[in-house]
């Protein structure tokens, strides 16, 4: 059985962070160990939450315990990490597991924000930037095999002077990241919004095996607010990369699974809302952030979508190249 360590957030209710990633990996045959960077009652989209953040001391003790019993991993994924000290500590400890298994795959999702909204403080941005692209005093990390930023996170990492406004600028940014850290095998920008296109989200990707080429898929937007999409995406992508070894195919398969999960979630949530409230949601609308009375119906249907995770087809999206 394949073994993986998930270093992500945890919520008691709902499906974000490790709750969105662990089950899909397990049902695909992964033995998943979990370190929770935060332990919250629910995700922050509700507008309020209760819970705590793991301390650097507790994190270090858990890593010590795993090393003491000689655990080895084929893969490690990391997601939301709430402060600079934790980022530094986690990256340092992951390097120890990489030394034990040089073939281990590390997938880093540098969760910092989305659509111009920062979720973490600037110290986290600086910490991620140092790890991913280095600084005057520090070379970039050689640990990262796969990285999955969204558009905003890519802009933060590269300190771009303005928002990416065209596909050509997106290509240039991805190739700049490749130039700054050539050790990264696969770069996947999970979501990019083209200002001239209000109906679709673009997912762009680049592989070390074809380092000058940037390809993309165009994905229709579902009019709702979902959380945990990136966490589900990284889990499915990690699994697909171990079975097909082709980044374009793995991304297409992942997008197919994630999109169908969102469609299932939106359909089930809308039906549940109508049953309980006695009237339907207005057409083409769904939950919005901080709208607790509605958002609770649109938690990802991670369990209901279990039949989707094993998808091995060619994908449902056209793959195009940014010229």
Tab-separated table of C-alpha atoms in Angstrom:
chain	number	residue	atom	x	y	z
A	1	UNK	CA	0.000	0.000	0.000
A	2	UNK	CA	1.226	3.509	-0.853
A	3	UNK	CA	1.945	5.682	2.183
A	4	UNK	CA	1.452	9.435	2.421
A	5	UNK	CA	1.721	12.157	5.042
A	6	UNK	CA	-0.864	14.940	4.903
A	7	UNK	CA	0.116	18.201	6.629
A	8	UNK	CA	-3.058	20.258	6.334
A	9	UNK	CA	-5.792	21.983	8.283
A	10	UNK	CA	-8.539	20.018	10.048
A	11	UNK	CA	-12.187	20.883	10.681
A	12	UNK	CA	-14.641	18.963	12.847
A	13	UNK	CA	-17.547	19.814	10.544
A	14	UNK	CA	-17.372	19.919	6.783
A	15	UNK	CA	-14.749	19.141	4.192
A	16	UNK	CA	-11.697	21.345	3.773
A	17	UNK	CA	-8.015	20.671	4.334
A	18	UNK	CA	-7.265	17.139	5.395
A	19	UNK	CA	-10.984	16.318	5.571
A	20	UNK	CA	-11.251	16.974	1.816
A	21	UNK	CA	-8.019	15.179	0.906
A	22	UNK	CA	-7.706	12.138	3.168
A	23	UNK	CA	-10.743	10.070	2.188
A	24	UNK	CA	-10.234	10.367	-1.602
A	25	UNK	CA	-6.632	9.232	-1.149
A	26	UNK	CA	-7.596	6.374	1.156
A	27	UNK	CA	-10.245	5.051	-1.188
A	28	UNK	CA	-7.583	5.016	-3.914
A	29	UNK	CA	-5.366	2.797	-1.813
A	30	UNK	CA	-3.201	5.299	0.043
A	31	UNK	CA	-2.339	4.765	3.699
A	32	UNK	CA	-2.624	8.351	4.947
A	33	UNK	CA	-1.023	9.730	8.103
A	34	UNK	CA	-2.243	13.159	9.182
A	35	UNK	CA	-0.724	16.157	10.932
A	36	UNK	CA	-3.305	18.905	11.488
A	37	UNK	CA	-1.848	22.412	11.286
A	38	UNK	CA	-5.043	23.857	12.741
A	39	UNK	CA	-7.979	22.196	14.470
A	40	UNK	CA	-11.132	24.238	13.854
A	41	UNK	CA	-14.844	23.642	14.364
A	42	UNK	CA	-15.641	24.568	10.748
A	43	UNK	CA	-14.088	26.344	7.789
A	44	UNK	CA	-13.738	30.122	7.778
A	45	UNK	CA	-16.260	30.591	4.969
A	46	UNK	CA	-18.987	30.576	7.618
A	47	UNK	CA	-17.632	33.884	8.892
A	48	UNK	CA	-16.744	32.542	12.327
A	49	UNK	CA	-14.944	29.508	13.692
A	50	UNK	CA	-13.509	28.131	16.942
A	51	UNK	CA	-10.344	26.171	17.489
A	52	UNK	CA	-6.595	26.331	17.723
A	53	UNK	CA	-3.345	26.262	15.762
A	54	UNK	CA	-0.692	23.632	16.394
A	55	UNK	CA	2.407	24.961	18.148
A	56	UNK	CA	5.895	24.555	16.717
A	57	UNK	CA	6.763	22.457	19.781
A	58	UNK	CA	3.831	20.065	19.291
A	59	UNK	CA	4.556	19.842	15.574
A	60	UNK	CA	8.193	19.006	16.269
A	61	UNK	CA	7.192	16.349	18.801
A	62	UNK	CA	4.886	14.661	16.287
A	63	UNK	CA	7.586	14.618	13.622
A	64	UNK	CA	10.039	13.244	16.208
A	65	UNK	CA	7.607	10.463	17.033
A	66	UNK	CA	7.132	9.521	13.385
A	67	UNK	CA	10.888	9.436	12.851
A	68	UNK	CA	11.382	7.381	16.026
A	69	UNK	CA	9.191	4.583	14.668
A	70	UNK	CA	10.913	4.650	11.280
A	71	UNK	CA	7.955	5.692	9.129
A	72	UNK	CA	8.692	6.088	5.416
A	73	UNK	CA	6.462	7.841	2.891
A	74	UNK	CA	6.013	7.659	-0.868
A	75	UNK	CA	4.383	11.079	-0.777
A	76	UNK	CA	3.866	14.156	1.380
A	77	UNK	CA	1.326	16.913	0.746
A	78	UNK	CA	1.190	20.203	2.618
A	79	UNK	CA	-1.596	22.756	2.529
A	80	UNK	CA	-2.724	25.524	4.871
A	81	UNK	CA	0.007	26.516	7.341
A	82	UNK	CA	-0.834	29.514	9.478
A	83	UNK	CA	2.506	31.116	10.361
A	84	UNK	CA	6.125	31.492	9.285
A	85	UNK	CA	7.583	29.405	12.110
A	86	UNK	CA	5.420	26.422	11.181
A	87	UNK	CA	6.305	26.764	7.493
A	88	UNK	CA	10.022	26.782	8.299
A	89	UNK	CA	9.695	23.817	10.647
A	90	UNK	CA	7.580	21.711	8.284
A	91	UNK	CA	9.892	22.233	5.314
A	92	UNK	CA	12.896	21.355	7.467
A	93	UNK	CA	11.287	18.135	8.709
A	94	UNK	CA	10.086	17.098	5.263
A	95	UNK	CA	13.697	17.243	4.107
A	96	UNK	CA	14.453	14.491	6.620
A	97	UNK	CA	11.846	12.181	5.099
A	98	UNK	CA	13.166	12.974	1.623
A	99	UNK	CA	16.630	11.810	2.688
A	100	UNK	CA	15.144	8.491	3.830
A	101	UNK	CA	13.317	8.004	0.510
A	102	UNK	CA	14.839	9.944	-2.379
A	103	UNK	CA	11.931	8.884	-4.622
A	104	UNK	CA	9.353	10.459	-2.323
A	105	UNK	CA	7.076	13.032	-3.992
A	106	UNK	CA	6.442	16.293	-2.150
A	107	UNK	CA	3.431	18.302	-3.312
A	108	UNK	CA	3.311	21.831	-1.926
A	109	UNK	CA	0.097	23.835	-2.040
A	110	UNK	CA	1.260	27.304	-0.896
A	111	UNK	CA	-2.056	28.394	0.601
A	112	UNK	CA	-1.880	32.163	1.075
A	113	UNK	CA	-5.021	33.635	-0.457
A	114	UNK	CA	-7.231	33.898	-3.519
A	115	UNK	CA	-8.632	36.583	-5.812
A	116	UNK	CA	-6.608	39.344	-4.174
A	117	UNK	CA	-7.533	38.396	-0.593
A	118	UNK	CA	-4.679	37.320	1.697
A	119	UNK	CA	-5.488	34.544	4.214
A	120	UNK	CA	-2.163	34.692	6.067
A	121	UNK	CA	0.202	37.404	7.300
A	122	UNK	CA	3.043	38.752	5.199
A	123	UNK	CA	5.613	36.719	7.127
A	124	UNK	CA	4.049	33.575	5.640
A	125	UNK	CA	4.375	35.027	2.158
A	126	UNK	CA	8.056	35.746	2.780
A	127	UNK	CA	8.603	32.244	4.172
A	128	UNK	CA	6.992	30.578	1.163
A	129	UNK	CA	8.873	32.860	-1.213
A	130	UNK	CA	12.202	31.890	0.373
A	131	UNK	CA	11.397	28.179	0.086
A	132	UNK	CA	10.023	28.283	-3.461
A	133	UNK	CA	12.218	30.814	-5.284
A	134	UNK	CA	14.939	31.578	-2.756
A	135	UNK	CA	16.438	34.920	-1.791
A	136	UNK	CA	19.758	36.727	-1.984
A	137	UNK	CA	21.017	34.636	0.935
A	138	UNK	CA	19.117	31.378	0.386
A	139	UNK	CA	18.844	29.215	-2.739
A	140	UNK	CA	15.389	27.795	-3.550
A	141	UNK	CA	14.462	24.481	-1.994
A	142	UNK	CA	15.172	21.319	-3.952
A	143	UNK	CA	12.450	19.459	-2.026
A	144	UNK	CA	9.417	20.499	-4.062
A	145	UNK	CA	8.324	18.069	-6.761
A	146	UNK	CA	4.870	19.500	-7.474
A	147	UNK	CA	3.518	22.956	-6.660
A	148	UNK	CA	-0.124	24.036	-6.999
A	149	UNK	CA	-0.576	27.790	-6.478
A	150	UNK	CA	-3.578	29.697	-7.714
A	151	UNK	CA	-3.151	32.901	-9.728
A	152	UNK	CA	-2.916	35.187	-6.693
A	153	UNK	CA	-0.426	32.926	-4.938
A	154	UNK	CA	1.738	32.774	-8.067
A	155	UNK	CA	1.735	36.580	-8.191
A	156	UNK	CA	2.749	36.735	-4.516
A	157	UNK	CA	5.555	34.192	-4.911
A	158	UNK	CA	7.054	36.058	-7.862
A	159	UNK	CA	6.383	39.557	-6.458
A	160	UNK	CA	4.770	40.562	-9.730
A	161	UNK	CA	4.141	44.320	-9.997
A	162	UNK	CA	0.600	43.840	-11.312
A	163	UNK	CA	-2.044	41.173	-11.674
A	164	UNK	CA	-1.681	38.725	-14.560
A	165	UNK	CA	-4.118	39.907	-17.237
A	166	UNK	CA	-3.552	37.622	-20.248
A	167	UNK	CA	-2.714	34.006	-20.960
A	168	UNK	CA	0.624	35.161	-22.348
A	169	UNK	CA	1.459	36.864	-19.056
A	170	UNK	CA	0.396	33.688	-17.263
A	171	UNK	CA	2.818	31.677	-19.399
A	172	UNK	CA	5.619	34.145	-18.686
A	173	UNK	CA	4.948	33.913	-14.942
A	174	UNK	CA	4.981	30.118	-14.949
A	175	UNK	CA	8.223	30.027	-16.939
A	176	UNK	CA	9.715	32.599	-14.556
A	177	UNK	CA	8.894	30.299	-11.651
A	178	UNK	CA	10.501	27.422	-13.566
A	179	UNK	CA	13.604	29.582	-14.118
A	180	UNK	CA	13.817	30.580	-10.459
A	181	UNK	CA	13.431	26.987	-9.238
A	182	UNK	CA	14.310	24.420	-11.923
A	183	UNK	CA	14.126	21.616	-9.343
A	184	UNK	CA	10.303	21.663	-9.392
A	185	UNK	CA	9.053	18.859	-11.631
A	186	UNK	CA	5.481	20.008	-12.143
A	187	UNK	CA	3.931	23.474	-11.847
A	188	UNK	CA	0.129	23.606	-11.836
A	189	UNK	CA	-1.668	26.942	-11.517
A	190	UNK	CA	-4.989	25.633	-10.290
A	191	UNK	CA	-7.154	28.632	-11.130
A	192	UNK	CA	-6.680	31.707	-13.286
A	193	UNK	CA	-9.448	34.166	-14.157
A	194	UNK	CA	-9.023	35.840	-17.526
A	195	UNK	CA	-10.503	39.366	-17.194
A	196	UNK	CA	-12.197	39.107	-20.594
A	197	UNK	CA	-13.854	35.748	-19.793
A	198	UNK	CA	-16.444	35.714	-16.992
A	199	UNK	CA	-17.688	32.190	-17.714
A	200	UNK	CA	-14.562	30.065	-17.260
A	201	UNK	CA	-11.604	29.376	-15.009
A	202	UNK	CA	-8.275	28.382	-16.526
A	203	UNK	CA	-5.925	25.756	-15.124
A	204	UNK	CA	-2.399	26.057	-16.565
A	205	UNK	CA	0.517	23.679	-16.152
A	206	UNK	CA	4.138	23.092	-17.061
A	207	UNK	CA	6.375	20.041	-16.643
A	208	UNK	CA	10.148	19.762	-16.417
A	209	UNK	CA	10.033	17.204	-19.239
A	210	UNK	CA	8.682	19.901	-21.588
A	211	UNK	CA	9.969	22.933	-19.762
A	212	UNK	CA	9.246	25.642	-22.349
A	213	UNK	CA	5.635	24.602	-22.965
A	214	UNK	CA	2.692	25.845	-20.909
A	215	UNK	CA	-0.639	24.129	-21.497
A	216	UNK	CA	-4.058	24.829	-20.064
A	217	UNK	CA	-7.619	23.618	-19.683
A	218	UNK	CA	-10.658	25.884	-19.715
A	219	UNK	CA	-13.234	24.944	-17.056
A	220	UNK	CA	-16.795	26.371	-16.900
A	221	UNK	CA	-17.560	28.211	-13.660
A	222	UNK	CA	-20.245	26.794	-11.359
A	223	UNK	CA	-22.062	29.753	-9.784
A	224	UNK	CA	-21.628	28.968	-6.116
A	225	UNK	CA	-19.136	29.259	-3.272
A	226	UNK	CA	-17.202	26.115	-2.427
A	227	UNK	CA	-14.365	25.586	0.011
A	228	UNK	CA	-11.836	22.774	-0.002
A	229	UNK	CA	-11.529	22.631	-3.789
A	230	UNK	CA	-7.766	23.093	-3.712
A	231	UNK	CA	-7.406	20.403	-1.052
A	232	UNK	CA	-9.405	17.915	-3.100
A	233	UNK	CA	-7.461	18.928	-6.217
A	234	UNK	CA	-4.062	18.241	-4.649
A	235	UNK	CA	-5.205	14.840	-3.362
A	236	UNK	CA	-6.533	13.680	-6.719
A	237	UNK	CA	-3.524	15.100	-8.576
A	238	UNK	CA	-1.099	13.312	-6.266
A	239	UNK	CA	-2.893	10.029	-6.924
A	240	UNK	CA	-3.121	10.503	-10.695
A	241	UNK	CA	0.567	11.405	-11.022
A	242	UNK	CA	1.482	8.016	-9.569
A	243	UNK	CA	-0.585	6.126	-12.132
A	244	UNK	CA	-0.203	7.924	-15.478
A	245	UNK	CA	3.123	9.825	-15.226
A	246	UNK	CA	1.857	12.396	-17.751
A	247	UNK	CA	1.144	15.823	-16.293
A	248	UNK	CA	-1.418	16.905	-18.946
A	249	UNK	CA	-3.352	13.657	-18.519
A	250	UNK	CA	-3.114	13.772	-14.719
A	251	UNK	CA	-4.378	17.362	-14.647
A	252	UNK	CA	-7.233	16.581	-17.052
A	253	UNK	CA	-8.273	13.575	-14.967
A	254	UNK	CA	-8.063	15.667	-11.798
A	255	UNK	CA	-10.148	18.497	-13.250
A	256	UNK	CA	-12.724	15.975	-14.435
A	257	UNK	CA	-13.040	14.466	-10.953
A	258	UNK	CA	-13.108	17.816	-9.151
A	259	UNK	CA	-15.632	19.365	-11.556
A	260	UNK	CA	-17.981	16.399	-11.272
A	261	UNK	CA	-17.649	16.548	-7.475
A	262	UNK	CA	-18.619	20.228	-7.531
A	263	UNK	CA	-21.569	19.521	-9.819
A	264	UNK	CA	-22.718	16.764	-7.470
A	265	UNK	CA	-22.255	19.076	-4.475
A	266	UNK	CA	-24.223	21.903	-6.076
A	267	UNK	CA	-27.065	19.600	-7.131
A	268	UNK	CA	-27.285	17.858	-3.749
A	269	UNK	CA	-27.001	21.120	-1.821
A	270	UNK	CA	-29.699	22.811	-3.886
A	271	UNK	CA	-32.032	19.837	-3.440
A	272	UNK	CA	-31.409	19.724	0.322
A	273	UNK	CA	-32.038	23.464	0.598
A	274	UNK	CA	-35.374	23.137	-1.207
A	275	UNK	CA	-36.466	20.201	0.974
A	276	UNK	CA	-35.676	22.017	4.199
A	277	UNK	CA	-36.658	25.577	3.237
A	278	UNK	CA	-39.691	24.784	1.092
A	279	UNK	CA	-38.534	26.831	-1.890
A	280	UNK	CA	-35.679	26.600	-4.381
A	281	UNK	CA	-32.592	28.743	-4.567
A	282	UNK	CA	-32.739	31.378	-7.317
A	283	UNK	CA	-31.371	30.041	-10.595
A	284	UNK	CA	-27.577	30.059	-11.037
A	285	UNK	CA	-26.900	31.019	-7.428
A	286	UNK	CA	-25.458	29.164	-4.492
A	287	UNK	CA	-23.634	29.800	-1.274
A	288	UNK	CA	-21.589	32.933	-0.720
A	289	UNK	CA	-18.851	33.532	1.830
A	290	UNK	CA	-20.166	34.461	5.314
A	291	UNK	CA	-23.697	33.440	4.260
A	292	UNK	CA	-24.056	30.778	6.944
A	293	UNK	CA	-27.730	30.020	6.284
A	294	UNK	CA	-26.875	28.815	2.772
A	295	UNK	CA	-23.210	27.854	2.854
A	296	UNK	CA	-23.874	24.868	5.104
A	297	UNK	CA	-25.695	23.179	2.216
A	298	UNK	CA	-22.656	23.373	-0.047
A	299	UNK	CA	-19.994	21.533	1.911
A	300	UNK	CA	-18.173	19.298	-0.581
A	301	UNK	CA	-19.902	15.928	-0.954
A	302	UNK	CA	-16.626	14.068	-0.462
A	303	UNK	CA	-18.252	10.786	0.569
A	304	UNK	CA	-21.027	10.864	-2.039
A	305	UNK	CA	-18.413	11.442	-4.765
A	306	UNK	CA	-16.370	8.354	-3.859
A	307	UNK	CA	-17.259	6.633	-7.135
A	308	UNK	CA	-15.508	9.428	-9.060
A	309	UNK	CA	-12.016	9.247	-7.593
A	310	UNK	CA	-10.860	6.192	-9.514
A	311	UNK	CA	-11.457	7.824	-12.906
A	312	UNK	CA	-8.755	6.794	-15.397
A	313	UNK	CA	-10.170	8.155	-18.657
A	314	UNK	CA	-8.624	10.741	-20.936
A	315	UNK	CA	-10.433	13.630	-19.247
A	316	UNK	CA	-13.326	15.790	-20.387
A	317	UNK	CA	-11.435	19.010	-21.150
A	318	UNK	CA	-9.498	20.102	-24.217
A	319	UNK	CA	-5.802	20.687	-23.585
A	320	UNK	CA	-4.450	23.747	-25.373
A	321	UNK	CA	-1.007	25.316	-25.565
A	322	UNK	CA	-0.309	28.964	-24.802
A	323	UNK	CA	1.635	30.055	-27.864
